[in-house]
Structure formats: C-alpha cells, structure tokens
Amino acid sequence: MHSTTLEVFAGIDGIGSASGLFLQEDLLYIIGDNSGYLNEYNIKTRKLRKIQILFDRTLDQLENIPKSLKPDFEILCHNDNKLYILGSGSTPKRNLVIEFDLKTQEFVQKDLTSTYTKLKAIAKIDDQNFNLEGAIFTGTEWMLFNRGNGIEAKNGIFKTQGADLAKISQAQFNYFKLPNINHVESSFTDAALVKNEIFFIATAEDSQSTYADGEIMGSFIGSINLQSLKLTFSNKISGKHKFEGITLLNQTEHNTTFLLCEDRDTDELKTVIYKLAINF
C-alpha cells in the first residue's frame, strides 16, 4: 500500500507554463512549453538564471510565444551531464530537440521530424494523436511517452535503441491504459527513472485534442516496472492540478520524494514547484 503527501516546495517568478524539470544538486532546471529559455533555479539561494536555447528570427518574443508558433518543449530529461529538451511533435513546429551540456554550457539543436514520422508510422498514430510529453534516456535506449489525450487515447511508450534520437532505425510501441476520473482517462505528462522503476505522472483532462486545453479532472502518480512495463501502482494526488514535470528529490528505504511542476495554461510568468512524497 502506498500513501502520498503533496505540499508547496517553492514559488518562482519569471517562469510560465512549466512543463519539465530536472534537479542536480542545488540547481533545478525548468522548461516552459511556450518559452525559448532553459531556466536554472538555485534552490538554496533562490536565484534564477535564464539560458537562451531558441534562436528564431521569426519570433518577436521568447516568453509566452503564441500557441501556433511555440516550440512546445514538453520534455526535459538527463543523461551523462547533458540535458535533452524535446518538442512534443504535436504540430510541425514542435519537432526540435536541444542538447545542452551542463559542463561546457554549449548546446546543439536537431530536427526530429524524420524520427517522429517513423514513430507515428510504427504505432499507427496520426498527427492528431501524437503528443510526446515525457522521456527517459539511458545512454543507449530512449523511452518516449505519448500522451493519449487525442480522440484515440493512444497512451503508450516508444522504445528505441541508440544514442542519437535523430537517427533511429526502428522502435516499438507499448500501448498503456491508465486510471480514469469520471470516465476521462488520464494520460502521461512526464516520467523519471529511479533504479529499475519508471515513476510517471498523468493527468485526466476533459479534451479530445492534443492542441486545445480542457477541464482538469485530476492528476496521478504511479510506477511501471522497467523490465516488464507493467503497472506497479497508481495514486490520485490532486483533483485540480495539471502536473507536467517530475524529478527525483531524494529516496530512502521507505520513502521516495519528487519535485513536480505545473502548467497552469496562463500567460503569468510565475510557477509553483511542489514536493510529492510517496511512502511505501
């Protein structure tokens, strides 16, 4: 049996529509789906540093980028001192990946249009149902989490071998059914690997569109065994929040604690980071 506790960890001015986060020591990295910046927040000093990662001369602004033009950076994952920031692929303008080296502070931008086209073909998912919101990279294998909030509810996990996501040759898709709230099925919004367990967050949103927002019914935390890809547990953690990012804070024998970020779907440049403790 699992129990969970949710509380506010920090409020941060200057960040809107938070969609992914990663903690390394005292530095919390946060992305927003309508921003061209990677945010670095020191949880001890509470200082925020903004790192420009998007250079597009057609854009008039890099915060609150209009919905039709935004890169939709929904994914922030980490491996070997590099951060990987991925677009959701839900429109042709959302197919970028930014690789940011934490040591050198250099970044590389790649186009994932070819990869996303292959993934859609493999899973038989059309453009209206393809919407990546989470990723895990082990160094040799990628796991990409499709949020099934389109009309076909295609929740699932793509697995592909190789380090360069822009050059995949094959992949497999594992369909996944998640808990529902009032007959609205929840869908993946992010995931993090802790040892041999995949911890995911999912939101039930009353919309059948990967583009348009709907009423938030609630959010879940759960875990999936890495080898079997079978659901281990799931708990409802909120009836109103749309959590879109998860990163490990600490772990003990009987407790695993994460930080979560929330996309409030507003233009306000302010975000709240939550602390979620799971007791085993």
PDB file of C-alpha atoms in Angstrom:
ATOM      1  CA  MET A   1       0.000   0.000   0.000  1.00  0.00           C
ATOM      2  CA  HIS A   2       1.257   3.475  -0.867  1.00  0.00           C
ATOM      3  CA  SER A   3       0.365   6.853   0.617  1.00  0.00           C
ATOM      4  CA  THR A   4       1.290  10.252  -0.783  1.00  0.00           C
ATOM      5  CA  THR A   5       1.648  13.765   0.581  1.00  0.00           C
ATOM      6  CA  LEU A   6       1.748  16.880  -1.602  1.00  0.00           C
ATOM      7  CA  GLU A   7       2.981  20.307  -0.497  1.00  0.00           C
ATOM      8  CA  VAL A   8       4.393  23.514  -1.967  1.00  0.00           C
ATOM      9  CA  PHE A   9       8.192  23.478  -2.301  1.00  0.00           C
ATOM     10  CA  ALA A  10       8.907  26.868  -3.929  1.00  0.00           C
ATOM     11  CA  GLY A  11       7.306  29.733  -5.822  1.00  0.00           C
ATOM     12  CA  ILE A  12       9.381  31.159  -8.679  1.00  0.00           C
ATOM     13  CA  ASP A  13       8.792  34.421 -10.522  1.00  0.00           C
ATOM     14  CA  GLY A  14       9.881  34.659 -14.165  1.00  0.00           C
ATOM     15  CA  ILE A  15       8.786  31.228 -15.408  1.00  0.00           C
ATOM     16  CA  GLY A  16       5.462  30.471 -17.077  1.00  0.00           C
ATOM     17  CA  SER A  17       3.748  27.270 -18.287  1.00  0.00           C
ATOM     18  CA  ALA A  18       6.321  24.996 -16.643  1.00  0.00           C
ATOM     19  CA  SER A  19       6.392  21.657 -18.420  1.00  0.00           C
ATOM     20  CA  GLY A  20       9.567  19.824 -17.369  1.00  0.00           C
ATOM     21  CA  LEU A  21      12.229  19.893 -14.673  1.00  0.00           C
ATOM     22  CA  PHE A  22      15.435  18.203 -13.540  1.00  0.00           C
ATOM     23  CA  LEU A  23      17.315  18.581 -10.252  1.00  0.00           C
ATOM     24  CA  GLN A  24      21.103  18.263  -9.999  1.00  0.00           C
ATOM     25  CA  GLU A  25      22.409  19.037  -6.515  1.00  0.00           C
ATOM     26  CA  ASP A  26      21.142  22.561  -5.727  1.00  0.00           C
ATOM     27  CA  LEU A  27      20.280  23.500  -9.302  1.00  0.00           C
ATOM     28  CA  LEU A  28      16.756  22.940 -10.567  1.00  0.00           C
ATOM     29  CA  TYR A  29      16.411  23.176 -14.351  1.00  0.00           C
ATOM     30  CA  ILE A  30      12.948  24.081 -15.633  1.00  0.00           C
ATOM     31  CA  ILE A  31      11.493  24.485 -19.113  1.00  0.00           C
ATOM     32  CA  GLY A  32       8.222  26.018 -20.270  1.00  0.00           C
ATOM     33  CA  ASP A  33       6.290  24.836 -23.301  1.00  0.00           C
ATOM     34  CA  ASN A  34       5.940  28.371 -24.690  1.00  0.00           C
ATOM     35  CA  SER A  35       9.427  29.654 -23.892  1.00  0.00           C
ATOM     36  CA  GLY A  36      12.773  29.803 -25.670  1.00  0.00           C
ATOM     37  CA  TYR A  37      14.719  29.658 -22.405  1.00  0.00           C
ATOM     38  CA  LEU A  38      16.095  26.983 -20.131  1.00  0.00           C
ATOM     39  CA  ASN A  39      15.690  28.175 -16.551  1.00  0.00           C
ATOM     40  CA  GLU A  40      18.295  27.399 -13.882  1.00  0.00           C
ATOM     41  CA  TYR A  41      16.987  27.952 -10.335  1.00  0.00           C
ATOM     42  CA  ASN A  42      19.226  27.601  -7.293  1.00  0.00           C
ATOM     43  CA  ILE A  43      17.032  26.102  -4.563  1.00  0.00           C
ATOM     44  CA  LYS A  44      19.391  27.350  -1.828  1.00  0.00           C
ATOM     45  CA  THR A  45      19.978  30.958  -2.944  1.00  0.00           C
ATOM     46  CA  ARG A  46      16.637  31.245  -4.834  1.00  0.00           C
ATOM     47  CA  LYS A  47      18.424  32.902  -7.741  1.00  0.00           C
ATOM     48  CA  LEU A  48      17.100  32.357 -11.272  1.00  0.00           C
ATOM     49  CA  ARG A  49      19.271  32.283 -14.391  1.00  0.00           C
ATOM     50  CA  LYS A  50      17.731  32.225 -17.853  1.00  0.00           C
ATOM     51  CA  ILE A  51      19.631  30.487 -20.651  1.00  0.00           C
ATOM     52  CA  GLN A  52      18.503  31.200 -24.202  1.00  0.00           C
ATOM     53  CA  ILE A  53      18.214  27.953 -26.170  1.00  0.00           C
ATOM     54  CA  LEU A  54      15.984  29.014 -29.058  1.00  0.00           C
ATOM     55  CA  PHE A  55      17.236  31.378 -31.756  1.00  0.00           C
ATOM     56  CA  ASP A  56      14.455  32.015 -34.256  1.00  0.00           C
ATOM     57  CA  ARG A  57      14.413  35.362 -36.037  1.00  0.00           C
ATOM     58  CA  THR A  58      10.762  34.897 -36.999  1.00  0.00           C
ATOM     59  CA  LEU A  59       9.721  35.159 -33.339  1.00  0.00           C
ATOM     60  CA  ASP A  60       9.040  38.565 -31.785  1.00  0.00           C
ATOM     61  CA  GLN A  61       9.297  37.203 -28.237  1.00  0.00           C
ATOM     62  CA  LEU A  62      10.814  34.268 -26.360  1.00  0.00           C
ATOM     63  CA  GLU A  63       8.366  34.189 -23.447  1.00  0.00           C
ATOM     64  CA  ASN A  64       4.682  33.435 -23.940  1.00  0.00           C
ATOM     65  CA  ILE A  65       5.298  32.509 -27.563  1.00  0.00           C
ATOM     66  CA  PRO A  66       1.901  32.290 -29.333  1.00  0.00           C
ATOM     67  CA  LYS A  67       0.393  28.819 -29.376  1.00  0.00           C
ATOM     68  CA  SER A  68       0.602  28.437 -33.155  1.00  0.00           C
ATOM     69  CA  LEU A  69       4.352  29.258 -33.117  1.00  0.00           C
ATOM     70  CA  LYS A  70       5.630  27.838 -29.836  1.00  0.00           C
ATOM     71  CA  PRO A  71       8.216  25.005 -29.833  1.00  0.00           C
ATOM     72  CA  ASP A  72       6.155  23.186 -27.182  1.00  0.00           C
ATOM     73  CA  PHE A  73       9.135  21.990 -25.163  1.00  0.00           C
ATOM     74  CA  GLU A  74       7.328  19.410 -23.032  1.00  0.00           C
ATOM     75  CA  ILE A  75      10.265  17.137 -22.216  1.00  0.00           C
ATOM     76  CA  LEU A  76      13.372  17.676 -20.120  1.00  0.00           C
ATOM     77  CA  CYS A  77      15.497  14.600 -19.408  1.00  0.00           C
ATOM     78  CA  HIS A  78      19.110  13.991 -18.440  1.00  0.00           C
ATOM     79  CA  ASN A  79      21.993  11.642 -19.123  1.00  0.00           C
ATOM     80  CA  ASP A  80      25.748  11.945 -18.595  1.00  0.00           C
ATOM     81  CA  ASN A  81      25.897  15.690 -17.853  1.00  0.00           C
ATOM     82  CA  LYS A  82      23.609  16.589 -20.730  1.00  0.00           C
ATOM     83  CA  LEU A  83      20.055  17.854 -20.708  1.00  0.00           C
ATOM     84  CA  TYR A  84      17.743  16.911 -23.562  1.00  0.00           C
ATOM     85  CA  ILE A  85      14.862  19.271 -24.296  1.00  0.00           C
ATOM     86  CA  LEU A  86      12.303  17.881 -26.740  1.00  0.00           C
ATOM     87  CA  GLY A  87       9.300  19.310 -28.522  1.00  0.00           C
ATOM     88  CA  SER A  88       6.069  17.329 -28.277  1.00  0.00           C
ATOM     89  CA  GLY A  89       5.714  16.714 -32.027  1.00  0.00           C
ATOM     90  CA  SER A  90       2.035  17.646 -31.872  1.00  0.00           C
ATOM     91  CA  THR A  91       2.491  20.130 -34.774  1.00  0.00           C
ATOM     92  CA  PRO A  92       5.283  20.529 -37.395  1.00  0.00           C
ATOM     93  CA  LYS A  93       6.725  23.461 -35.395  1.00  0.00           C
ATOM     94  CA  ARG A  94       7.230  21.213 -32.364  1.00  0.00           C
ATOM     95  CA  ASN A  95       9.851  18.786 -33.662  1.00  0.00           C
ATOM     96  CA  LEU A  96      13.089  20.144 -32.170  1.00  0.00           C
ATOM     97  CA  VAL A  97      15.492  18.642 -29.651  1.00  0.00           C
ATOM     98  CA  ILE A  98      18.030  20.791 -27.832  1.00  0.00           C
ATOM     99  CA  GLU A  99      21.040  19.024 -26.283  1.00  0.00           C
ATOM    100  CA  PHE A 100      22.552  21.199 -23.528  1.00  0.00           C
ATOM    101  CA  ASP A 101      25.925  20.307 -21.998  1.00  0.00           C
ATOM    102  CA  LEU A 102      25.916  21.190 -18.295  1.00  0.00           C
ATOM    103  CA  LYS A 103      29.730  21.390 -18.146  1.00  0.00           C
ATOM    104  CA  THR A 104      30.530  23.411 -21.259  1.00  0.00           C
ATOM    105  CA  GLN A 105      27.186  25.293 -21.368  1.00  0.00           C
ATOM    106  CA  GLU A 106      27.093  24.592 -25.112  1.00  0.00           C
ATOM    107  CA  PHE A 107      24.043  23.319 -26.928  1.00  0.00           C
ATOM    108  CA  VAL A 108      23.193  21.532 -30.161  1.00  0.00           C
ATOM    109  CA  GLN A 109      19.851  21.768 -31.958  1.00  0.00           C
ATOM    110  CA  LYS A 110      18.494  18.906 -34.069  1.00  0.00           C
ATOM    111  CA  ASP A 111      15.316  18.343 -36.064  1.00  0.00           C
ATOM    112  CA  LEU A 112      13.295  15.251 -35.122  1.00  0.00           C
ATOM    113  CA  THR A 113      10.755  15.420 -37.943  1.00  0.00           C
ATOM    114  CA  SER A 114      12.068  12.232 -39.546  1.00  0.00           C
ATOM    115  CA  THR A 115      12.116  10.375 -36.221  1.00  0.00           C
ATOM    116  CA  TYR A 116       8.630  11.492 -35.242  1.00  0.00           C
ATOM    117  CA  THR A 117       7.309  10.467 -38.675  1.00  0.00           C
ATOM    118  CA  LYS A 118       8.776   6.975 -38.170  1.00  0.00           C
ATOM    119  CA  LEU A 119       7.325   6.682 -34.672  1.00  0.00           C
ATOM    120  CA  LYS A 120       3.843   7.617 -35.892  1.00  0.00           C
ATOM    121  CA  ALA A 121       4.050   5.022 -38.653  1.00  0.00           C
ATOM    122  CA  ILE A 122       5.257   2.280 -36.282  1.00  0.00           C
ATOM    123  CA  ALA A 123       2.468   2.908 -33.764  1.00  0.00           C
ATOM    124  CA  LYS A 124      -0.154   3.737 -36.397  1.00  0.00           C
ATOM    125  CA  ILE A 125      -0.751   7.098 -34.730  1.00  0.00           C
ATOM    126  CA  ASP A 126      -1.889  10.027 -36.857  1.00  0.00           C
ATOM    127  CA  ASP A 127      -0.859  13.653 -36.423  1.00  0.00           C
ATOM    128  CA  GLN A 128      -3.860  14.428 -34.207  1.00  0.00           C
ATOM    129  CA  ASN A 129      -2.939  11.733 -31.665  1.00  0.00           C
ATOM    130  CA  PHE A 130       0.851  12.131 -31.473  1.00  0.00           C
ATOM    131  CA  ASN A 131       1.919  14.158 -28.440  1.00  0.00           C
ATOM    132  CA  LEU A 132       5.135  13.288 -26.581  1.00  0.00           C
ATOM    133  CA  GLU A 133       5.302  14.596 -23.013  1.00  0.00           C
ATOM    134  CA  GLY A 134       7.977  12.545 -21.264  1.00  0.00           C
ATOM    135  CA  ALA A 135      11.263  10.792 -21.993  1.00  0.00           C
ATOM    136  CA  ILE A 136      13.906   8.640 -20.355  1.00  0.00           C
ATOM    137  CA  PHE A 137      17.357   8.261 -21.902  1.00  0.00           C
ATOM    138  CA  THR A 138      19.730   5.621 -20.501  1.00  0.00           C
ATOM    139  CA  GLY A 139      22.615   6.408 -22.833  1.00  0.00           C
ATOM    140  CA  THR A 140      21.803   3.502 -25.148  1.00  0.00           C
ATOM    141  CA  GLU A 141      17.999   3.460 -25.171  1.00  0.00           C
ATOM    142  CA  TRP A 142      15.243   6.050 -25.416  1.00  0.00           C
ATOM    143  CA  MET A 143      11.778   5.681 -23.914  1.00  0.00           C
ATOM    144  CA  LEU A 144       9.288   8.276 -25.143  1.00  0.00           C
ATOM    145  CA  PHE A 145       5.888   8.687 -23.506  1.00  0.00           C
ATOM    146  CA  ASN A 146       2.987   9.561 -25.784  1.00  0.00           C
ATOM    147  CA  ARG A 147       0.197  11.422 -24.027  1.00  0.00           C
ATOM    148  CA  GLY A 148      -3.041   9.837 -25.176  1.00  0.00           C
ATOM    149  CA  ASN A 149      -5.180  12.941 -24.915  1.00  0.00           C
ATOM    150  CA  GLY A 150      -6.244  12.787 -28.562  1.00  0.00           C
ATOM    151  CA  ILE A 151      -9.533  11.286 -29.672  1.00  0.00           C
ATOM    152  CA  GLU A 152      -7.979   7.787 -29.970  1.00  0.00           C
ATOM    153  CA  ALA A 153      -6.475   7.893 -26.433  1.00  0.00           C
ATOM    154  CA  LYS A 154      -3.129   6.480 -27.623  1.00  0.00           C
ATOM    155  CA  ASN A 155      -1.314   6.365 -24.285  1.00  0.00           C
ATOM    156  CA  GLY A 156       1.907   4.475 -24.726  1.00  0.00           C
ATOM    157  CA  ILE A 157       5.668   4.146 -24.514  1.00  0.00           C
ATOM    158  CA  PHE A 158       8.007   4.132 -27.501  1.00  0.00           C
ATOM    159  CA  LYS A 159      11.285   2.238 -27.037  1.00  0.00           C
ATOM    160  CA  THR A 160      14.180   2.731 -29.428  1.00  0.00           C
ATOM    161  CA  GLN A 161      17.857   1.793 -29.333  1.00  0.00           C
ATOM    162  CA  GLY A 162      20.771   4.132 -29.999  1.00  0.00           C
ATOM    163  CA  ALA A 163      22.043   7.393 -28.568  1.00  0.00           C
ATOM    164  CA  ASP A 164      21.146   9.754 -31.414  1.00  0.00           C
ATOM    165  CA  LEU A 165      17.395  10.222 -31.397  1.00  0.00           C
ATOM    166  CA  ALA A 166      17.561  11.996 -34.755  1.00  0.00           C
ATOM    167  CA  LYS A 167      18.870   8.824 -36.422  1.00  0.00           C
ATOM    168  CA  ILE A 168      16.686   5.960 -35.217  1.00  0.00           C
ATOM    169  CA  SER A 169      16.219   2.918 -37.443  1.00  0.00           C
ATOM    170  CA  GLN A 170      13.490   1.061 -35.571  1.00  0.00           C
ATOM    171  CA  ALA A 171      11.274   1.293 -32.497  1.00  0.00           C
ATOM    172  CA  GLN A 172       8.438  -0.442 -30.725  1.00  0.00           C
ATOM    173  CA  PHE A 173       5.285   0.981 -29.184  1.00  0.00           C
ATOM    174  CA  ASN A 174       3.729  -0.351 -25.985  1.00  0.00           C
ATOM    175  CA  TYR A 175       0.107   0.733 -25.500  1.00  0.00           C
ATOM    176  CA  PHE A 176      -0.759   1.654 -21.921  1.00  0.00           C
ATOM    177  CA  LYS A 177      -4.117   2.101 -20.202  1.00  0.00           C
ATOM    178  CA  LEU A 178      -4.105   4.475 -17.236  1.00  0.00           C
ATOM    179  CA  PRO A 179      -6.674   5.239 -14.487  1.00  0.00           C
ATOM    180  CA  ASN A 180      -9.675   7.451 -15.245  1.00  0.00           C
ATOM    181  CA  ILE A 181     -11.681  10.083 -13.399  1.00  0.00           C
ATOM    182  CA  ASN A 182     -15.396  10.264 -14.202  1.00  0.00           C
ATOM    183  CA  HIS A 183     -14.765   8.233 -17.374  1.00  0.00           C
ATOM    184  CA  VAL A 184     -11.997  10.623 -18.505  1.00  0.00           C
ATOM    185  CA  GLU A 185      -8.846   8.530 -18.926  1.00  0.00           C
ATOM    186  CA  SER A 186      -5.649  10.055 -17.616  1.00  0.00           C
ATOM    187  CA  SER A 187      -2.656  10.375 -19.931  1.00  0.00           C
ATOM    188  CA  PHE A 188       1.118  10.554 -19.470  1.00  0.00           C
ATOM    189  CA  THR A 189       2.550  14.003 -18.742  1.00  0.00           C
ATOM    190  CA  ASP A 190       6.106  13.036 -17.690  1.00  0.00           C
ATOM    191  CA  ALA A 191       8.282  10.230 -16.321  1.00  0.00           C
ATOM    192  CA  ALA A 192      11.523   9.672 -14.413  1.00  0.00           C
ATOM    193  CA  LEU A 193      13.633   6.555 -13.962  1.00  0.00           C
ATOM    194  CA  VAL A 194      14.607   5.615 -10.392  1.00  0.00           C
ATOM    195  CA  LYS A 195      16.700   2.433 -10.314  1.00  0.00           C
ATOM    196  CA  ASN A 196      14.534  -0.171 -12.102  1.00  0.00           C
ATOM    197  CA  GLU A 197      11.241   1.659 -11.694  1.00  0.00           C
ATOM    198  CA  ILE A 198       9.646   4.211 -14.005  1.00  0.00           C
ATOM    199  CA  PHE A 199       7.729   6.805 -11.992  1.00  0.00           C
ATOM    200  CA  PHE A 200       5.196   8.689 -14.087  1.00  0.00           C
ATOM    201  CA  ILE A 201       2.679  11.451 -13.654  1.00  0.00           C
ATOM    202  CA  ALA A 202      -0.577  11.550 -15.596  1.00  0.00           C
ATOM    203  CA  THR A 203      -3.462  13.997 -15.871  1.00  0.00           C
ATOM    204  CA  ALA A 204      -7.103  13.477 -16.726  1.00  0.00           C
ATOM    205  CA  GLU A 205      -8.082  16.417 -18.936  1.00  0.00           C
ATOM    206  CA  ASP A 206     -11.563  16.614 -20.442  1.00  0.00           C
ATOM    207  CA  SER A 207     -10.470  17.262 -24.016  1.00  0.00           C
ATOM    208  CA  GLN A 208     -10.020  15.080 -27.080  1.00  0.00           C
ATOM    209  CA  SER A 209      -7.354  17.280 -28.585  1.00  0.00           C
ATOM    210  CA  THR A 210      -3.550  17.354 -28.305  1.00  0.00           C
ATOM    211  CA  TYR A 211      -3.748  21.079 -29.139  1.00  0.00           C
ATOM    212  CA  ALA A 212      -6.711  22.559 -27.234  1.00  0.00           C
ATOM    213  CA  ASP A 213      -6.817  22.600 -23.430  1.00  0.00           C
ATOM    214  CA  GLY A 214      -9.717  21.133 -21.473  1.00  0.00           C
ATOM    215  CA  GLU A 215     -11.064  20.961 -17.916  1.00  0.00           C
ATOM    216  CA  ILE A 216      -8.574  19.412 -15.477  1.00  0.00           C
ATOM    217  CA  MET A 217     -10.136  16.493 -13.611  1.00  0.00           C
ATOM    218  CA  GLY A 218      -7.077  15.497 -11.586  1.00  0.00           C
ATOM    219  CA  SER A 219      -3.582  14.008 -11.633  1.00  0.00           C
ATOM    220  CA  PHE A 220      -1.949  10.691 -10.685  1.00  0.00           C
ATOM    221  CA  ILE A 221       1.465   9.424  -9.642  1.00  0.00           C
ATOM    222  CA  GLY A 222       2.352   5.846 -10.490  1.00  0.00           C
ATOM    223  CA  SER A 223       5.150   3.481 -11.331  1.00  0.00           C
ATOM    224  CA  ILE A 224       5.900   0.946 -14.064  1.00  0.00           C
ATOM    225  CA  ASN A 225       8.457  -1.859 -13.856  1.00  0.00           C
ATOM    226  CA  LEU A 226      11.303  -1.126 -16.267  1.00  0.00           C
ATOM    227  CA  GLN A 227      11.680  -4.709 -17.499  1.00  0.00           C
ATOM    228  CA  SER A 228       8.059  -5.862 -17.764  1.00  0.00           C
ATOM    229  CA  LEU A 229       6.470  -2.455 -18.471  1.00  0.00           C
ATOM    230  CA  LYS A 230       3.658  -3.477 -16.114  1.00  0.00           C
ATOM    231  CA  LEU A 231       1.895  -1.018 -13.817  1.00  0.00           C
ATOM    232  CA  THR A 232       3.093  -1.356 -10.211  1.00  0.00           C
ATOM    233  CA  PHE A 233       0.806   1.190  -8.537  1.00  0.00           C
ATOM    234  CA  SER A 234      -1.056   4.453  -9.124  1.00  0.00           C
ATOM    235  CA  ASN A 235      -2.402   7.034  -6.677  1.00  0.00           C
ATOM    236  CA  LYS A 236      -4.501  10.112  -7.298  1.00  0.00           C
ATOM    237  CA  ILE A 237      -2.563  13.100  -5.967  1.00  0.00           C
ATOM    238  CA  SER A 238      -4.740  16.065  -6.927  1.00  0.00           C
ATOM    239  CA  GLY A 239      -8.183  16.925  -8.207  1.00  0.00           C
ATOM    240  CA  LYS A 240      -7.220  20.244  -9.796  1.00  0.00           C
ATOM    241  CA  HIS A 241      -3.539  20.370 -10.788  1.00  0.00           C
ATOM    242  CA  LYS A 242      -2.080  19.621 -14.206  1.00  0.00           C
ATOM    243  CA  PHE A 243       1.377  18.396 -13.290  1.00  0.00           C
ATOM    244  CA  GLU A 244       3.706  18.220 -16.292  1.00  0.00           C
ATOM    245  CA  GLY A 245       7.191  17.650 -14.889  1.00  0.00           C
ATOM    246  CA  ILE A 246       8.756  15.261 -12.364  1.00  0.00           C
ATOM    247  CA  THR A 247      12.286  14.876 -10.977  1.00  0.00           C
ATOM    248  CA  LEU A 248      13.710  12.940  -8.037  1.00  0.00           C
ATOM    249  CA  LEU A 249      14.484  14.915  -4.857  1.00  0.00           C
ATOM    250  CA  ASN A 250      15.597  12.085  -2.565  1.00  0.00           C
ATOM    251  CA  GLN A 251      14.953   8.450  -1.702  1.00  0.00           C
ATOM    252  CA  THR A 252      15.127   6.359   1.481  1.00  0.00           C
ATOM    253  CA  GLU A 253      14.169   2.767   2.242  1.00  0.00           C
ATOM    254  CA  HIS A 254      10.531   3.664   2.892  1.00  0.00           C
ATOM    255  CA  ASN A 255      10.092   6.968   1.097  1.00  0.00           C
ATOM    256  CA  THR A 256      10.659   8.434  -2.364  1.00  0.00           C
ATOM    257  CA  THR A 257      10.251  12.184  -2.819  1.00  0.00           C
ATOM    258  CA  PHE A 258       9.871  14.063  -6.097  1.00  0.00           C
ATOM    259  CA  LEU A 259       9.557  17.649  -7.227  1.00  0.00           C
ATOM    260  CA  LEU A 260       6.710  18.434  -9.626  1.00  0.00           C
ATOM    261  CA  CYS A 261       5.936  21.421 -11.811  1.00  0.00           C
ATOM    262  CA  GLU A 262       2.542  22.565 -13.017  1.00  0.00           C
ATOM    263  CA  ASP A 263       1.345  24.055 -16.290  1.00  0.00           C
ATOM    264  CA  ARG A 264      -1.472  26.448 -15.414  1.00  0.00           C
ATOM    265  CA  ASP A 265      -2.111  27.379 -19.069  1.00  0.00           C
ATOM    266  CA  THR A 266      -1.861  31.115 -18.358  1.00  0.00           C
ATOM    267  CA  ASP A 267       0.445  33.915 -19.542  1.00  0.00           C
ATOM    268  CA  GLU A 268       1.553  34.744 -15.990  1.00  0.00           C
ATOM    269  CA  LEU A 269       5.335  34.335 -15.573  1.00  0.00           C
ATOM    270  CA  LYS A 270       5.098  32.626 -12.217  1.00  0.00           C
ATOM    271  CA  THR A 271       5.318  28.962 -11.325  1.00  0.00           C
ATOM    272  CA  VAL A 272       4.920  26.854  -8.210  1.00  0.00           C
ATOM    273  CA  ILE A 273       7.108  23.806  -7.581  1.00  0.00           C
ATOM    274  CA  TYR A 274       5.534  21.067  -5.463  1.00  0.00           C
ATOM    275  CA  LYS A 275       7.074  18.358  -3.313  1.00  0.00           C
ATOM    276  CA  LEU A 276       5.450  14.926  -3.501  1.00  0.00           C
ATOM    277  CA  ALA A 277       6.409  12.204  -1.020  1.00  0.00           C
ATOM    278  CA  ILE A 278       5.474   8.559  -1.605  1.00  0.00           C
ATOM    279  CA  ASN A 279       5.536   6.345   1.476  1.00  0.00           C
ATOM    280  CA  PHE A 280       5.897   2.597   0.948  1.00  0.00           C
TER     281      PHE A 280
END
